[in-house]
Amino acid sequence: MAWKLDSDIFKRYYTDALKSISCCDLCGANVSNSYLLGYSLSQALLCQSCVNDLPYFNQSLIAGNLLNWPAVHRALPNIHFEHLFALSPYIYPFNKWLAQMKYLGRFELANLFSALLCAQWQVMNKTITPIDLVLSVPLHIKKWQVRGYNQAHLIAKSFAGTLSLPYDANLVVRVKNNDSQMGKTGSERRKNLANAFVLQGKLVSHIKHVLIVDDVVTTGTTASEISKLLKQAGVETVTLVTVCLTLPNAKKNGGVHGKL
Ligand SMILES: [Zn+2]
């Protein structure tokens, strides 16, 4: 009897605890169930109103490819991928979430980003050629050892799993432990990243369209270096999928943030 009582107390405590954490990450409203085009966001703790208010790029204006937008195309010269899909400019709440995931280890945000990316991706990219393989931008092992995880890998794994696409976390290896890319121009970044990646093993011949996932894209140089390697190995098309796009010269290029 005593055990049953304890068990009941535990159950009630546990249910109350669950209720208290089931509130929207942005507005604090209770979240019982929220869905975005069939993708459950209940675990991501975001209410439906806040989902509807997220500052997405207007994908329909650019047919789901940010490279169709001249300001973005001008800002990303010398890239080796054909398609760029980003959810949002690097603004609130995405900038806050990405920082929390990277520096505070909020791993559950990978599922939120994945659900939002999948929902937008399926609406906008129905006509795109099938994806043969999903990759993520790798960290150098030393950086991985310090941080303990790679946020791009967590998002990519969840994204590929949700869309039932094959994912390979080990094909691309970062062999050069570069200085931070922050504050560097496109050409400085290209120099910094030259020979930074290698392909581990061979790509099977049917792999023609590869999708690379990253958390934030600034100059596209990192994904472009990986794309070059993939193209040398026989890949024909590379699509870059990212949560946020932040351009180094956004103002000069027509105020990219929040305009599209
Ligand atoms: Zn909310």
CSV table of C-alpha atoms and ligand atoms in Angstrom, one decimal:
chain,number,residue,atom,x,y,z
A,1,MET,CA,0.0,0.0,0.0
A,2,ALA,CA,2.8,2.3,0.9
A,3,TRP,CA,4.5,1.5,-2.3
A,4,LYS,CA,1.3,2.3,-4.3
A,5,LEU,CA,1.0,5.6,-2.5
A,6,ASP,CA,4.6,6.4,-3.3
A,7,SER,CA,4.0,5.4,-6.9
A,8,ASP,CA,0.9,7.6,-7.2
A,9,ILE,CA,2.8,10.5,-5.7
A,10,PHE,CA,5.6,9.9,-8.1
A,11,LYS,CA,3.2,9.7,-11.1
A,12,ARG,CA,1.5,13.0,-10.1
A,13,TYR,CA,4.9,14.7,-9.5
A,14,TYR,CA,6.1,13.4,-12.9
A,15,THR,CA,2.9,14.6,-14.7
A,16,ASP,CA,3.1,18.0,-13.1
A,17,ALA,CA,6.8,18.3,-14.0
A,18,LEU,CA,6.0,17.3,-17.6
A,19,LYS,CA,3.2,19.9,-17.7
A,20,SER,CA,5.5,22.6,-16.4
A,21,ILE,CA,8.0,22.0,-19.1
A,22,SER,CA,5.3,21.7,-21.8
A,23,CYS,CA,5.2,25.4,-22.4
A,24,CYS,CA,6.2,27.4,-25.5
A,25,ASP,CA,9.8,28.3,-25.6
A,26,LEU,CA,9.0,31.8,-26.9
A,27,CYS,CA,5.7,32.9,-25.3
A,28,GLY,CA,5.3,30.5,-22.4
A,29,ALA,CA,1.8,29.3,-23.5
A,30,ASN,CA,0.9,25.7,-22.8
A,31,VAL,CA,1.8,23.4,-25.6
A,32,SER,CA,-0.3,20.2,-25.8
A,33,ASN,CA,0.1,19.5,-29.4
A,34,SER,CA,1.3,21.7,-32.2
A,35,TYR,CA,1.9,20.5,-35.8
A,36,LEU,CA,3.4,22.0,-38.8
A,37,LEU,CA,2.1,20.3,-41.9
A,38,GLY,CA,1.9,17.0,-40.1
A,39,TYR,CA,5.3,17.3,-38.2
A,40,SER,CA,4.7,17.2,-34.5
A,41,LEU,CA,6.3,20.1,-32.7
A,42,SER,CA,5.1,19.0,-29.3
A,43,GLN,CA,8.5,17.8,-28.2
A,44,ALA,CA,10.0,21.0,-29.5
A,45,LEU,CA,7.9,23.0,-27.1
A,46,LEU,CA,6.7,25.6,-29.6
A,47,CYS,CA,3.0,26.7,-29.7
A,48,GLN,CA,1.1,27.0,-33.0
A,49,SER,CA,0.9,30.8,-32.9
A,50,CYS,CA,4.7,31.2,-32.5
A,51,VAL,CA,5.2,28.6,-35.2
A,52,ASN,CA,3.0,30.8,-37.5
A,53,ASP,CA,5.0,33.9,-36.6
A,54,LEU,CA,8.5,32.6,-37.3
A,55,PRO,CA,10.5,34.9,-39.6
A,56,TYR,CA,10.8,32.7,-42.6
A,57,PHE,CA,12.2,33.7,-46.0
A,58,ASN,CA,9.4,33.9,-48.5
A,59,GLN,CA,10.3,30.7,-50.3
A,60,SER,CA,7.6,31.0,-52.9
A,61,LEU,CA,9.2,34.2,-54.3
A,62,ILE,CA,12.5,32.4,-54.9
A,63,ALA,CA,11.1,28.9,-55.8
A,64,GLY,CA,12.7,27.4,-52.7
A,65,ASN,CA,16.2,28.4,-53.9
A,66,LEU,CA,17.9,31.5,-52.3
A,67,LEU,CA,20.4,31.5,-55.2
A,68,ASN,CA,17.5,32.7,-57.4
A,69,TRP,CA,17.6,36.0,-55.4
A,70,PRO,CA,20.1,38.3,-57.1
A,71,ALA,CA,21.3,39.8,-53.8
A,72,VAL,CA,22.2,36.4,-52.4
A,73,HIS,CA,23.7,35.3,-55.7
A,74,ARG,CA,25.9,38.4,-55.8
A,75,ALA,CA,27.0,37.9,-52.2
A,76,LEU,CA,28.0,34.2,-52.7
A,77,PRO,CA,30.5,34.2,-55.6
A,78,ASN,CA,32.5,31.1,-56.6
A,79,ILE,CA,30.3,28.6,-55.0
A,80,HIS,CA,30.1,25.0,-56.1
A,81,PHE,CA,26.5,24.1,-55.0
A,82,GLU,CA,23.4,24.6,-57.1
A,83,HIS,CA,20.7,25.0,-54.6
A,84,LEU,CA,20.5,26.9,-51.3
A,85,PHE,CA,17.6,26.4,-48.9
A,86,ALA,CA,17.5,28.4,-45.6
A,87,LEU,CA,14.7,28.8,-43.2
A,88,SER,CA,15.4,32.3,-42.0
A,89,PRO,CA,17.8,35.2,-41.9
A,90,TYR,CA,20.0,35.1,-38.8
A,91,ILE,CA,17.6,36.9,-36.6
A,92,TYR,CA,15.5,36.2,-33.5
A,93,PRO,CA,14.5,33.6,-32.4
A,94,PHE,CA,16.7,31.5,-34.7
A,95,ASN,CA,19.9,33.3,-33.7
A,96,LYS,CA,19.1,32.7,-30.0
A,97,TRP,CA,18.2,29.1,-30.6
A,98,LEU,CA,21.4,28.4,-32.6
A,99,ALA,CA,23.5,29.9,-29.9
A,100,GLN,CA,21.8,27.9,-27.2
A,101,MET,CA,22.3,24.7,-29.2
A,102,LYS,CA,25.9,25.4,-29.9
A,103,TYR,CA,27.0,26.8,-26.5
A,104,LEU,CA,24.5,25.5,-24.0
A,105,GLY,CA,23.9,22.0,-25.4
A,106,ARG,CA,20.2,22.4,-26.1
A,107,PHE,CA,20.1,19.3,-28.3
A,108,GLU,CA,16.3,19.2,-28.4
A,109,LEU,CA,16.4,22.2,-30.8
A,110,ALA,CA,17.8,19.9,-33.5
A,111,ASN,CA,14.4,18.2,-33.7
A,112,LEU,CA,12.7,21.6,-33.9
A,113,PHE,CA,15.0,22.8,-36.7
A,114,SER,CA,14.6,19.5,-38.5
A,115,ALA,CA,10.7,19.6,-38.2
A,116,LEU,CA,10.7,23.2,-39.5
A,117,LEU,CA,13.1,22.4,-42.3
A,118,CYS,CA,11.2,19.3,-43.4
A,119,ALA,CA,7.9,21.1,-43.5
A,120,GLN,CA,9.2,23.9,-45.6
A,121,TRP,CA,11.3,21.6,-47.7
A,122,GLN,CA,8.4,19.4,-48.7
A,123,VAL,CA,6.2,22.3,-49.7
A,124,MET,CA,8.9,24.1,-51.8
A,125,ASN,CA,10.9,21.3,-53.3
A,126,LYS,CA,8.5,18.8,-54.6
A,127,THR,CA,9.9,19.1,-58.1
A,128,ILE,CA,13.6,18.9,-57.1
A,129,THR,CA,15.5,15.8,-58.3
A,130,PRO,CA,15.5,13.1,-55.7
A,131,ILE,CA,18.2,13.3,-53.0
A,132,ASP,CA,20.6,10.3,-53.0
A,133,LEU,CA,22.5,11.1,-49.9
A,134,VAL,CA,22.5,13.6,-46.9
A,135,LEU,CA,25.7,14.8,-45.3
A,136,SER,CA,26.5,17.3,-42.6
A,137,VAL,CA,29.4,19.8,-42.4
A,138,PRO,CA,31.9,18.0,-40.1
A,139,LEU,CA,33.9,19.4,-37.2
A,140,HIS,CA,37.6,18.7,-36.9
A,141,ILE,CA,38.0,16.0,-34.3
A,142,LYS,CA,39.8,18.4,-31.9
A,143,LYS,CA,36.9,20.8,-32.0
A,144,TRP,CA,34.5,17.9,-31.6
A,145,GLN,CA,36.4,16.7,-28.5
A,146,VAL,CA,36.1,20.1,-26.9
A,147,ARG,CA,32.4,20.6,-27.7
A,148,GLY,CA,31.3,17.0,-27.5
A,149,TYR,CA,28.9,17.2,-30.4
A,150,ASN,CA,28.4,18.7,-33.8
A,151,GLN,CA,25.2,20.6,-34.1
A,152,ALA,CA,25.1,20.3,-37.9
A,153,HIS,CA,25.2,16.5,-37.5
A,154,LEU,CA,22.3,16.5,-35.0
A,155,ILE,CA,20.1,18.5,-37.4
A,156,ALA,CA,21.1,16.5,-40.4
A,157,LYS,CA,20.5,13.2,-38.7
A,158,SER,CA,17.0,14.2,-37.6
A,159,PHE,CA,16.2,15.8,-41.0
A,160,ALA,CA,17.3,12.7,-43.0
A,161,GLY,CA,15.5,10.4,-40.6
A,162,THR,CA,12.2,12.3,-40.9
A,163,LEU,CA,12.3,12.3,-44.7
A,164,SER,CA,13.6,8.7,-44.8
A,165,LEU,CA,16.7,9.8,-46.7
A,166,PRO,CA,20.1,8.0,-46.4
A,167,TYR,CA,22.5,9.9,-44.2
A,168,ASP,CA,26.3,9.4,-43.9
A,169,ALA,CA,28.0,11.1,-41.0
A,170,ASN,CA,31.5,9.9,-41.8
A,171,LEU,CA,31.9,10.3,-45.6
A,172,VAL,CA,33.4,13.8,-45.3
A,173,VAL,CA,36.2,14.3,-42.8
A,174,ARG,CA,37.7,17.6,-41.7
A,175,VAL,CA,41.4,17.2,-41.6
A,176,LYS,CA,42.5,20.8,-41.1
A,177,ASN,CA,41.7,22.4,-37.7
A,178,ASN,CA,41.2,25.9,-39.0
A,179,ASP,CA,41.0,29.2,-37.2
A,180,SER,CA,37.6,30.6,-36.8
A,181,GLN,CA,36.0,31.8,-40.0
A,182,MET,CA,34.4,34.7,-38.3
A,183,GLY,CA,35.3,38.1,-39.6
A,184,LYS,CA,37.1,36.7,-42.6
A,185,THR,CA,36.2,37.7,-46.2
A,186,GLY,CA,35.2,35.1,-48.8
A,187,SER,CA,38.7,34.8,-50.3
A,188,GLU,CA,40.3,34.6,-46.8
A,189,ARG,CA,37.8,31.8,-46.0
A,190,ARG,CA,38.6,30.0,-49.2
A,191,LYS,CA,42.3,30.2,-48.4
A,192,ASN,CA,41.7,29.1,-44.8
A,193,LEU,CA,39.6,26.1,-45.9
A,194,ALA,CA,41.7,24.9,-48.9
A,195,ASN,CA,42.3,21.2,-48.5
A,196,ALA,CA,40.5,21.2,-45.1
A,197,PHE,CA,38.2,18.3,-46.1
A,198,VAL,CA,38.7,14.8,-47.5
A,199,LEU,CA,36.3,12.1,-48.6
A,200,GLN,CA,36.7,8.9,-46.6
A,201,GLY,CA,36.0,6.0,-48.9
A,202,LYS,CA,34.4,6.0,-52.3
A,203,LEU,CA,31.0,7.3,-53.3
A,204,VAL,CA,28.8,4.7,-55.0
A,205,SER,CA,28.1,5.6,-58.6
A,206,HIS,CA,24.4,6.1,-58.4
A,207,ILE,CA,24.9,9.1,-56.0
A,208,LYS,CA,24.3,12.1,-58.2
A,209,HIS,CA,22.4,14.6,-55.9
A,210,VAL,CA,23.8,15.2,-52.4
A,211,LEU,CA,22.3,17.4,-49.8
A,212,ILE,CA,24.6,19.0,-47.2
A,213,VAL,CA,23.2,20.3,-43.9
A,214,ASP,CA,24.7,23.1,-41.9
A,215,ASP,CA,23.4,25.3,-39.1
A,216,VAL,CA,24.4,28.7,-40.4
A,217,VAL,CA,25.7,29.8,-43.8
A,218,THR,CA,27.6,33.0,-44.2
A,219,THR,CA,29.8,32.9,-47.3
A,220,GLY,CA,29.0,29.4,-48.4
A,221,THR,CA,32.7,28.7,-48.5
A,222,THR,CA,32.7,25.6,-46.3
A,223,ALA,CA,29.9,23.9,-48.1
A,224,SER,CA,31.4,24.9,-51.4
A,225,GLU,CA,34.8,23.3,-50.5
A,226,ILE,CA,32.9,20.0,-49.7
A,227,SER,CA,30.9,20.4,-52.9
A,228,LYS,CA,34.1,20.6,-55.0
A,229,LEU,CA,35.2,17.3,-53.5
A,230,LEU,CA,31.9,15.7,-54.2
A,231,LYS,CA,31.8,16.9,-57.8
A,232,GLN,CA,35.3,15.5,-58.3
A,233,ALA,CA,33.9,12.2,-57.1
A,234,GLY,CA,31.1,12.2,-59.7
A,235,VAL,CA,28.3,14.0,-57.9
A,236,GLU,CA,26.3,16.2,-60.3
A,237,THR,CA,24.2,18.4,-58.0
A,238,VAL,CA,24.7,19.7,-54.5
A,239,THR,CA,22.0,21.3,-52.4
A,240,LEU,CA,22.8,23.2,-49.2
A,241,VAL,CA,20.2,23.2,-46.5
A,242,THR,CA,20.7,25.4,-43.5
A,243,VAL,CA,18.7,26.9,-40.7
A,244,CYS,CA,19.9,30.4,-41.1
A,245,LEU,CA,21.6,32.5,-43.8
A,246,THR,CA,23.6,35.5,-42.7
A,247,LEU,CA,25.4,37.4,-45.4
A,248,PRO,CA,28.6,39.3,-44.7
A,249,ASN,CA,27.6,42.4,-46.7
A,250,ALA,CA,23.8,42.2,-46.2
A,251,LYS,CA,23.3,46.0,-46.3
A,252,LYS,CA,25.4,46.6,-49.3
A,253,ASN,CA,23.5,43.8,-51.1
A,254,GLY,CA,20.1,45.4,-50.6
A,255,GLY,CA,19.3,44.6,-47.0
A,256,VAL,CA,18.9,40.9,-47.2
A,257,HIS,CA,17.7,40.5,-43.6
A,258,GLY,CA,14.0,40.5,-43.2
A,259,LYS,CA,13.3,41.7,-46.8
A,260,LEU,CA,12.5,38.4,-48.3
B,1,ZN,ZN,4.3,30.5,-28.3
